[in-house]
XYZ file of N, CA, C and O in Angstrom:
596
model
N -13.146 14.405 12.105
C -13.610 13.218 12.779
C -13.502 12.001 11.858
O -13.099 10.943 12.293
N -13.891 12.173 10.575
C -13.803 11.071 9.608
C -12.382 10.542 9.499
O -12.168 9.332 9.461
N -11.415 11.463 9.459
C -10.021 11.076 9.322
C -9.555 10.279 10.541
O -8.848 9.293 10.420
N -10.008 10.688 11.711
C -9.634 10.001 12.940
C -10.223 8.584 12.984
O -9.548 7.625 13.357
N -11.476 8.443 12.571
C -12.121 7.130 12.532
C -11.415 6.231 11.523
O -11.177 5.052 11.779
N -11.068 6.783 10.365
C -10.365 6.017 9.330
C -9.016 5.519 9.838
O -8.678 4.343 9.673
N -8.262 6.380 10.517
C -6.967 5.977 11.063
C -7.126 4.865 12.088
O -6.390 3.881 12.086
N -8.101 5.012 12.970
C -8.323 4.001 14.000
C -8.730 2.672 13.373
O -8.260 1.610 13.780
N -9.587 2.722 12.366
C -10.022 1.498 11.677
C -8.848 0.811 10.998
O -8.677 -0.406 11.120
N -8.031 1.580 10.272
C -6.874 0.995 9.600
C -5.888 0.404 10.600
O -5.338 -0.672 10.378
N -5.669 1.080 11.711
C -4.753 0.579 12.728
C -5.235 -0.753 13.289
O -4.463 -1.699 13.427
N -6.514 -0.851 13.586
C -7.066 -2.096 14.103
C -6.965 -3.220 13.075
O -6.632 -4.364 13.416
N -7.239 -2.919 11.811
C -7.152 -3.949 10.768
C -5.713 -4.421 10.578
O -5.475 -5.612 10.420
N -4.776 -3.500 10.602
C -3.377 -3.889 10.434
C -2.917 -4.730 11.623
O -2.202 -5.711 11.459
N -3.335 -4.358 12.817
C -2.974 -5.122 14.014
C -3.532 -6.537 13.921
O -2.845 -7.507 14.249
N -4.757 -6.672 13.462
C -5.371 -7.995 13.342
C -4.691 -8.818 12.256
O -4.647 -10.047 12.340
N -4.142 -8.161 11.253
C -3.500 -8.866 10.145
C -2.124 -9.403 10.533
O -1.735 -10.488 10.125
N -1.376 -8.637 11.322
C -0.031 -9.046 11.713
C -0.142 -10.248 12.651
O -0.993 -10.298 13.522
N 0.729 -11.203 12.481
C 0.668 -12.445 13.246
C 0.547 -12.202 14.740
O 1.382 -11.546 15.339
N -0.522 -12.756 15.308
C -0.720 -12.713 16.749
C -0.973 -11.337 17.317
O -0.998 -11.165 18.516
N -1.117 -10.348 16.476
C -1.350 -8.974 16.905
C -0.248 -8.516 17.870
O -0.461 -7.691 18.732
N 0.914 -9.098 17.734
C 2.048 -8.749 18.575
C 2.744 -7.537 17.981
O 3.024 -7.486 16.792
N 3.007 -6.531 18.796
C 3.628 -5.318 18.296
C 5.110 -5.555 18.030
O 5.829 -6.075 18.871
N 5.533 -5.154 16.864
C 6.940 -5.241 16.496
C 7.348 -3.885 15.947
O 6.599 -3.269 15.198
N 8.532 -3.456 16.325
C 9.020 -2.181 15.831
C 9.195 -2.229 14.323
O 9.571 -3.265 13.766
N 8.938 -1.100 13.655
C 9.140 -1.061 12.206
C 10.607 -1.263 11.859
O 11.499 -0.879 12.619
N 10.840 -1.853 10.734
C 12.207 -1.969 10.228
C 12.657 -0.609 9.717
O 13.788 -0.198 9.940
N 11.759 0.097 9.025
C 12.067 1.428 8.496
C 10.844 2.317 8.683
O 9.862 2.199 7.944
N 10.903 3.215 9.654
C 9.770 4.089 9.966
C 9.429 5.049 8.840
O 8.320 5.578 8.793
N 10.377 5.304 7.947
C 10.116 6.202 6.826
C 9.321 5.520 5.711
O 8.790 6.187 4.831
N 9.245 4.194 5.756
C 8.486 3.440 4.752
C 7.211 2.872 5.365
O 6.138 2.953 4.771
N 7.323 2.303 6.536
C 6.169 1.668 7.172
C 5.256 2.711 7.788
O 5.722 3.700 8.344
N 3.968 2.481 7.651
C 2.978 3.396 8.193
C 1.765 3.455 7.295
O 1.544 2.588 6.440
N 0.978 4.503 7.485
C -0.246 4.684 6.718
C -0.055 5.832 5.736
O 0.327 6.930 6.127
N -0.354 5.554 4.476
C -0.072 6.476 3.386
C -1.310 6.710 2.537
O -2.092 5.802 2.313
N -1.438 7.929 2.029
C -2.486 8.265 1.065
C -1.816 8.381 -0.303
O -0.874 9.163 -0.473
N -2.276 7.580 -1.256
C -1.752 7.660 -2.622
C -2.361 8.887 -3.278
O -3.563 8.962 -3.475
N -1.516 9.857 -3.571
C -1.991 11.105 -4.170
C -2.116 10.982 -5.682
O -3.080 11.461 -6.270
N -1.109 10.348 -6.285
C -1.091 10.208 -7.745
C -0.056 9.174 -8.125
O 0.829 8.841 -7.331
N -0.187 8.672 -9.347
C 0.873 7.840 -9.898
C 1.003 8.126 -11.384
O 0.039 8.495 -12.053
N 2.232 7.998 -11.865
C 2.542 8.236 -13.274
C 2.931 6.915 -13.913
O 3.846 6.241 -13.440
N 2.227 6.550 -14.977
C 2.547 5.309 -15.671
C 3.738 5.533 -16.597
O 3.823 6.551 -17.288
N 4.654 4.591 -16.574
C 5.907 4.706 -17.311
C 5.675 4.699 -18.822
O 6.257 5.501 -19.557
N 4.833 3.813 -19.308
C 4.659 3.620 -20.751
C 4.199 4.876 -21.478
O 4.685 5.177 -22.570
N 3.275 5.636 -20.854
C 2.719 6.798 -21.553
C 2.956 8.124 -20.839
O 2.566 9.175 -21.334
N 3.579 8.097 -19.667
C 3.837 9.323 -18.915
C 2.578 9.984 -18.387
O 2.616 11.124 -17.946
N 1.468 9.283 -18.386
C 0.202 9.839 -17.929
C 0.149 9.871 -16.405
O 0.488 8.903 -15.740
N -0.305 11.016 -15.865
C -0.460 11.183 -14.433
C -1.890 10.815 -14.058
O -2.841 11.296 -14.657
N -2.034 9.947 -13.063
C -3.337 9.495 -12.588
C -3.547 10.051 -11.182
O -2.843 9.642 -10.254
N -4.474 10.982 -11.032
C -4.794 11.544 -9.721
C -5.664 10.539 -8.976
O -6.556 9.932 -9.558
N -5.410 10.376 -7.696
C -6.120 9.365 -6.903
C -6.993 10.037 -5.851
O -6.647 11.096 -5.324
N -8.105 9.397 -5.552
C -9.026 9.905 -4.553
C -9.345 8.803 -3.555
O -9.822 7.732 -3.930
N -8.984 9.041 -2.296
C -9.319 8.140 -1.186
C -8.696 6.746 -1.326
O -9.303 5.751 -0.981
N -7.452 6.708 -1.855
C -6.710 5.450 -1.966
C -5.628 5.463 -0.895
O -4.859 6.423 -0.782
N -5.574 4.376 -0.110
C -4.665 4.320 1.031
C -3.840 3.042 1.013
O -4.304 1.993 0.567
N -2.615 3.155 1.518
C -1.711 2.032 1.706
C -1.384 1.953 3.187
O -1.055 2.970 3.803
N -1.468 0.770 3.759
C -0.993 0.510 5.112
C 0.167 -0.463 4.976
O -0.016 -1.591 4.529
N 1.369 -0.021 5.332
C 2.574 -0.830 5.125
C 3.184 -1.167 6.480
O 3.454 -0.278 7.289
N 3.396 -2.462 6.728
C 4.117 -2.905 7.915
C 5.291 -3.750 7.455
O 5.475 -3.986 6.261
N 6.030 -4.270 8.396
C 7.231 -5.036 8.068
C 6.930 -6.324 7.316
O 7.813 -6.891 6.686
N 5.707 -6.824 7.358
C 5.384 -8.090 6.690
C 4.144 -8.024 5.808
O 3.923 -8.915 5.005
N 3.301 -7.009 5.986
C 2.010 -6.961 5.313
C 1.780 -5.573 4.723
O 2.155 -4.564 5.318
N 1.152 -5.554 3.555
C 0.690 -4.297 2.977
C -0.791 -4.445 2.669
O -1.240 -5.509 2.243
N -1.545 -3.398 2.961
C -2.948 -3.352 2.580
C -3.139 -2.138 1.685
O -2.625 -1.058 1.983
N -3.844 -2.312 0.580
C -4.214 -1.203 -0.294
C -5.734 -1.186 -0.362
O -6.364 -2.237 -0.447
N -6.304 0.022 -0.301
C -7.762 0.101 -0.275
C -8.239 1.483 -0.687
O -7.562 2.484 -0.455
N -9.412 1.485 -1.295
C -10.140 2.731 -1.474
C -11.094 2.815 -0.289
O -11.881 1.903 -0.051
N -11.018 3.895 0.475
C -11.846 4.060 1.669
C -12.859 5.173 1.433
O -12.478 6.312 1.191
N -14.128 4.827 1.492
C -15.222 5.780 1.333
C -15.087 6.585 0.048
O -15.422 7.756 -0.001
N -14.557 5.934 -0.977
C -14.376 6.596 -2.257
C -15.511 6.297 -3.222
O -16.336 5.417 -2.976
N -15.516 6.981 -4.335
C -16.624 6.865 -5.283
C -16.515 5.693 -6.261
O -17.463 5.417 -6.991
N -15.393 4.992 -6.286
C -15.155 4.017 -7.353
C -15.350 2.560 -6.974
O -15.315 1.698 -7.834
N -15.484 2.269 -5.696
C -15.685 0.892 -5.236
C -14.566 -0.038 -5.711
O -14.810 -1.139 -6.200
N -13.309 0.431 -5.560
C -12.155 -0.377 -5.976
C -11.911 -1.568 -5.065
O -11.280 -2.520 -5.457
N -12.327 -1.483 -3.802
C -12.132 -2.587 -2.884
C -10.872 -2.459 -2.060
O -10.216 -1.416 -2.027
N -10.533 -3.563 -1.396
C -9.368 -3.603 -0.507
C -8.646 -4.926 -0.709
O -9.273 -5.960 -0.942
N -7.312 -4.886 -0.599
C -6.478 -6.053 -0.872
C -5.313 -6.086 0.104
O -4.835 -5.047 0.544
N -4.874 -7.275 0.451
C -3.723 -7.454 1.329
C -2.685 -8.311 0.613
O -3.015 -9.141 -0.237
N -1.429 -8.083 0.981
C -0.331 -8.830 0.370
C 0.827 -8.932 1.349
O 0.861 -8.247 2.373
N 1.749 -9.768 1.010
C 2.992 -9.862 1.774
C 3.906 -8.728 1.343
O 3.906 -8.319 0.189
N 4.688 -8.242 2.299
C 5.644 -7.178 2.013
C 7.011 -7.606 2.495
O 7.129 -8.233 3.547
N 8.028 -7.293 1.717
C 9.406 -7.570 2.145
C 10.341 -6.502 1.615
O 10.064 -5.851 0.610
N 11.413 -6.305 2.351
C 12.475 -5.400 1.920
C 13.476 -6.174 1.078
O 13.663 -7.377 1.266
N 14.145 -5.443 0.195
C 15.149 -6.053 -0.669
C 16.286 -5.042 -0.863
O 16.046 -3.831 -0.824
N 17.468 -5.538 -1.080
C 18.646 -4.684 -1.336
C 18.842 -3.623 -0.249
O 19.000 -2.438 -0.542
N 18.817 -4.079 1.002
C 19.099 -3.164 2.107
C 18.095 -2.040 2.229
O 18.455 -0.906 2.504
N 16.832 -2.322 2.008
C 15.726 -1.369 2.110
C 15.682 -0.361 0.976
O 14.944 0.617 1.042
N 16.460 -0.577 -0.073
C 16.368 0.301 -1.244
C 15.200 -0.096 -2.134
O 14.807 0.650 -3.023
N 14.657 -1.290 -1.872
C 13.512 -1.783 -2.639
C 12.526 -2.445 -1.683
O 12.913 -2.960 -0.636
N 11.248 -2.415 -2.075
C 10.215 -3.162 -1.368
C 9.474 -4.007 -2.397
O 9.338 -3.614 -3.555
N 9.028 -5.167 -1.955
C 8.290 -6.071 -2.824
C 6.945 -6.357 -2.176
O 6.881 -6.711 -0.999
N 5.882 -6.157 -2.952
C 4.526 -6.532 -2.541
C 4.161 -7.753 -3.366
O 4.206 -7.703 -4.592
N 3.786 -8.855 -2.696
C 3.513 -10.090 -3.437
C 2.282 -10.808 -2.910
O 1.893 -10.638 -1.774
N 1.698 -11.595 -3.796
C 0.579 -12.477 -3.447
C -0.639 -11.706 -2.940
O -1.188 -12.008 -1.881
N -1.086 -10.732 -3.698
C -2.262 -9.958 -3.308
C -3.509 -10.828 -3.263
O -3.754 -11.638 -4.144
N -4.265 -10.653 -2.203
C -5.547 -11.330 -1.997
C -6.620 -10.280 -1.739
O -6.329 -9.185 -1.246
N -7.855 -10.631 -2.041
C -8.967 -9.748 -1.721
C -9.126 -9.693 -0.208
O -9.004 -10.699 0.476
N -9.392 -8.513 0.302
C -9.524 -8.290 1.748
C -10.866 -8.807 2.240
O -11.881 -8.652 1.582
N -10.859 -9.409 3.423
C -12.084 -9.789 4.126
C -12.101 -9.024 5.446
O -11.300 -8.116 5.642
N -12.928 -9.407 6.382
C -13.068 -8.659 7.636
C -11.750 -8.454 8.377
O -11.360 -7.333 8.644
N -11.069 -9.527 8.762
C -9.837 -9.380 9.528
C -8.642 -10.038 8.842
O -7.570 -10.087 9.414
N -8.825 -10.520 7.650
C -7.738 -11.174 6.927
C -8.027 -11.049 5.438
O -8.431 -9.999 4.983
N -7.831 -12.145 4.702
C -8.207 -12.158 3.297
C -9.273 -13.222 3.092
O -9.524 -14.030 3.963
N -9.906 -13.206 1.915
C -10.963 -14.180 1.655
C -10.472 -15.351 0.802
O -11.273 -16.077 0.234
N -9.156 -15.501 0.692
C -8.495 -16.581 -0.036
C -8.684 -16.486 -1.555
O -8.365 -17.437 -2.262
N -9.180 -15.354 -2.034
C -9.334 -15.125 -3.469
C -8.187 -14.229 -3.937
O -7.974 -13.146 -3.383
N -7.473 -14.675 -4.958
C -6.397 -13.860 -5.509
C -6.952 -12.571 -6.111
O -8.016 -12.573 -6.729
N -6.216 -11.493 -5.923
C -6.550 -10.243 -6.599
C -6.163 -10.391 -8.065
O -5.233 -11.131 -8.399
N -6.855 -9.684 -8.925
C -6.516 -9.698 -10.345
C -5.709 -8.453 -10.687
O -5.745 -7.454 -9.945
N -5.017 -8.505 -11.786
C -4.261 -7.342 -12.245
C -5.204 -6.159 -12.453
O -4.891 -5.029 -12.068
N -6.371 -6.407 -13.023
C -7.339 -5.332 -13.257
C -7.750 -4.649 -11.953
O -7.949 -3.439 -11.914
N -7.871 -5.421 -10.878
C -8.244 -4.845 -9.591
C -7.127 -3.990 -9.002
O -7.399 -3.058 -8.246
N -5.878 -4.284 -9.343
C -4.744 -3.564 -8.768
C -4.338 -2.330 -9.580
O -3.621 -1.471 -9.071
N -4.792 -2.213 -10.813
C -4.420 -1.076 -11.653
C -4.728 0.284 -11.018
O -3.894 1.190 -11.091
N -5.889 0.482 -10.373
C -6.154 1.796 -9.761
C -5.208 2.156 -8.618
O -5.152 3.313 -8.198
N -4.452 1.166 -8.129
C -3.502 1.391 -7.041
C -2.073 1.581 -7.570
O -1.119 1.614 -6.803
N -1.925 1.666 -8.900
C -0.622 1.900 -9.504
C 0.215 0.650 -9.668
O 1.438 0.729 -9.775
N -0.427 -0.509 -9.730
C 0.300 -1.772 -9.905
C -0.337 -2.563 -11.049
O -1.559 -2.619 -11.148
N 0.503 -3.176 -11.868
C -0.006 -3.967 -12.987
C 0.362 -5.441 -12.859
O 0.419 -6.164 -13.847
N 0.592 -5.875 -11.634
C 0.921 -7.281 -11.375
C 0.603 -7.590 -9.917
O 0.564 -6.693 -9.074
N 0.391 -8.871 -9.629
C 0.101 -9.258 -8.250
C 1.371 -9.376 -7.408
O 1.297 -9.519 -6.196
N 2.517 -9.324 -8.062
C 3.799 -9.178 -7.387
C 4.512 -8.006 -8.039
O 4.736 -8.014 -9.253
N 4.836 -6.994 -7.244
C 5.471 -5.793 -7.781
C 6.661 -5.426 -6.916
O 6.557 -5.349 -5.693
N 7.784 -5.187 -7.567
C 8.985 -4.713 -6.885
C 9.121 -3.220 -7.154
O 9.069 -2.786 -8.304
N 9.290 -2.453 -6.069
C 9.426 -1.011 -6.161
C 10.802 -0.572 -5.695
O 11.292 -1.057 -4.675
N 11.385 0.358 -6.398
C 12.557 1.072 -5.911
C 12.044 2.174 -4.992
O 11.061 2.849 -5.313
N 12.673 2.347 -3.840
C 12.308 3.422 -2.926
C 13.056 4.668 -3.383
O 14.268 4.769 -3.231
N 12.334 5.617 -3.974
C 12.932 6.838 -4.517
C 13.040 7.898 -3.426
O 14.077 8.536 -3.265
N 11.961 8.091 -2.672
C 11.926 9.042 -1.554
C 11.230 8.351 -0.391
O 10.177 7.744 -0.566
N 11.831 8.452 0.776
C 11.215 7.966 2.015
C 11.739 8.856 3.131
O 12.767 8.571 3.736
N 11.040 9.964 3.368
C 11.524 10.923 4.359
C 10.615 11.041 5.588
O 10.749 11.966 6.376
N 9.694 10.093 5.739
C 8.785 10.119 6.878
C 7.473 10.809 6.579
O 6.442 10.460 7.138
N 7.487 11.804 5.693
C 6.264 12.506 5.297
C 5.837 12.157 3.880
O 4.663 12.232 3.543
N 6.794 11.820 3.054
C 6.545 11.492 1.652
C 7.164 10.145 1.337
O 8.243 9.816 1.831
N 6.476 9.392 0.488
C 6.992 8.108 0.033
C 6.764 8.036 -1.466
O 5.633 8.199 -1.937
N 7.838 7.850 -2.208
C 7.759 7.703 -3.656
C 8.364 6.353 -4.005
O 9.514 6.074 -3.668
N 7.550 5.522 -4.641
C 7.969 4.182 -5.051
C 7.881 4.070 -6.558
O 6.894 4.498 -7.160
N 8.916 3.478 -7.179
C 8.954 3.343 -8.639
C 9.077 1.878 -9.029
O 9.982 1.175 -8.572
N 8.176 1.434 -9.888
C 8.256 0.088 -10.464
C 8.461 0.234 -11.965
O 8.535 1.348 -12.485
N 8.505 -0.893 -12.658
C 8.624 -0.820 -14.109
C 7.313 -0.371 -14.755
O 7.270 -0.046 -15.934
N 6.235 -0.288 -13.962
C 4.933 0.142 -14.469
C 4.604 1.600 -14.132
O 4.093 2.334 -14.972
N 4.886 2.018 -12.884
C 4.464 3.357 -12.457
C 5.312 3.878 -11.306
O 5.963 3.117 -10.598
N 5.257 5.193 -11.131
C 5.850 5.861 -9.977
C 4.713 6.368 -9.106
O 3.884 7.157 -9.559
N 4.683 5.886 -7.864
C 3.616 6.224 -6.917
C 4.088 7.327 -5.991
O 5.196 7.248 -5.450
N 3.263 8.355 -5.797
C 3.569 9.461 -4.898
C 2.576 9.444 -3.753
O 1.370 9.598 -3.965
N 3.094 9.261 -2.529
C 2.239 9.133 -1.351
C 2.613 10.153 -0.285
O 3.764 10.593 -0.213
N 1.618 10.490 0.530
C 1.795 11.359 1.697
C 1.353 10.582 2.925
O 0.360 9.870 2.904
N 2.101 10.746 4.026
C 1.711 10.114 5.289
C 0.441 10.780 5.803
O 0.241 11.973 5.634
N -0.416 9.997 6.434
C -1.587 10.600 7.073
C -1.729 10.049 8.478
O -1.086 9.123 8.883
């Protein structure tokens, strides 16, 4: 039941975030959707970071990252999303702190984004795996391993 409520909540928030709540088909269904960040490996030290209750909601224009009902109180953030190099890369830029149905106009800090596998408020990822069930994104900071939920 918790999982179903979480999915419904995320869907409503993403719909409210997208301009005019108008439905648009995904550009790439294997990338866009709701993802659970399972772990990420930092490039500099090869350390694996296991994640608990960290979620990404990716649409054609917006990405939301959030810890949902987790123990760490990491918060929630929204950013612009764009494809690059024919969908071989995705860019998340201009992260803001999440508010009820949008952002609160406060920039996210690098420290706030570190638990989500990002060390900058603008991050370009190479799409390593995108098969509809798994999504692996690699930046110069970390490789993120996600599962669809």
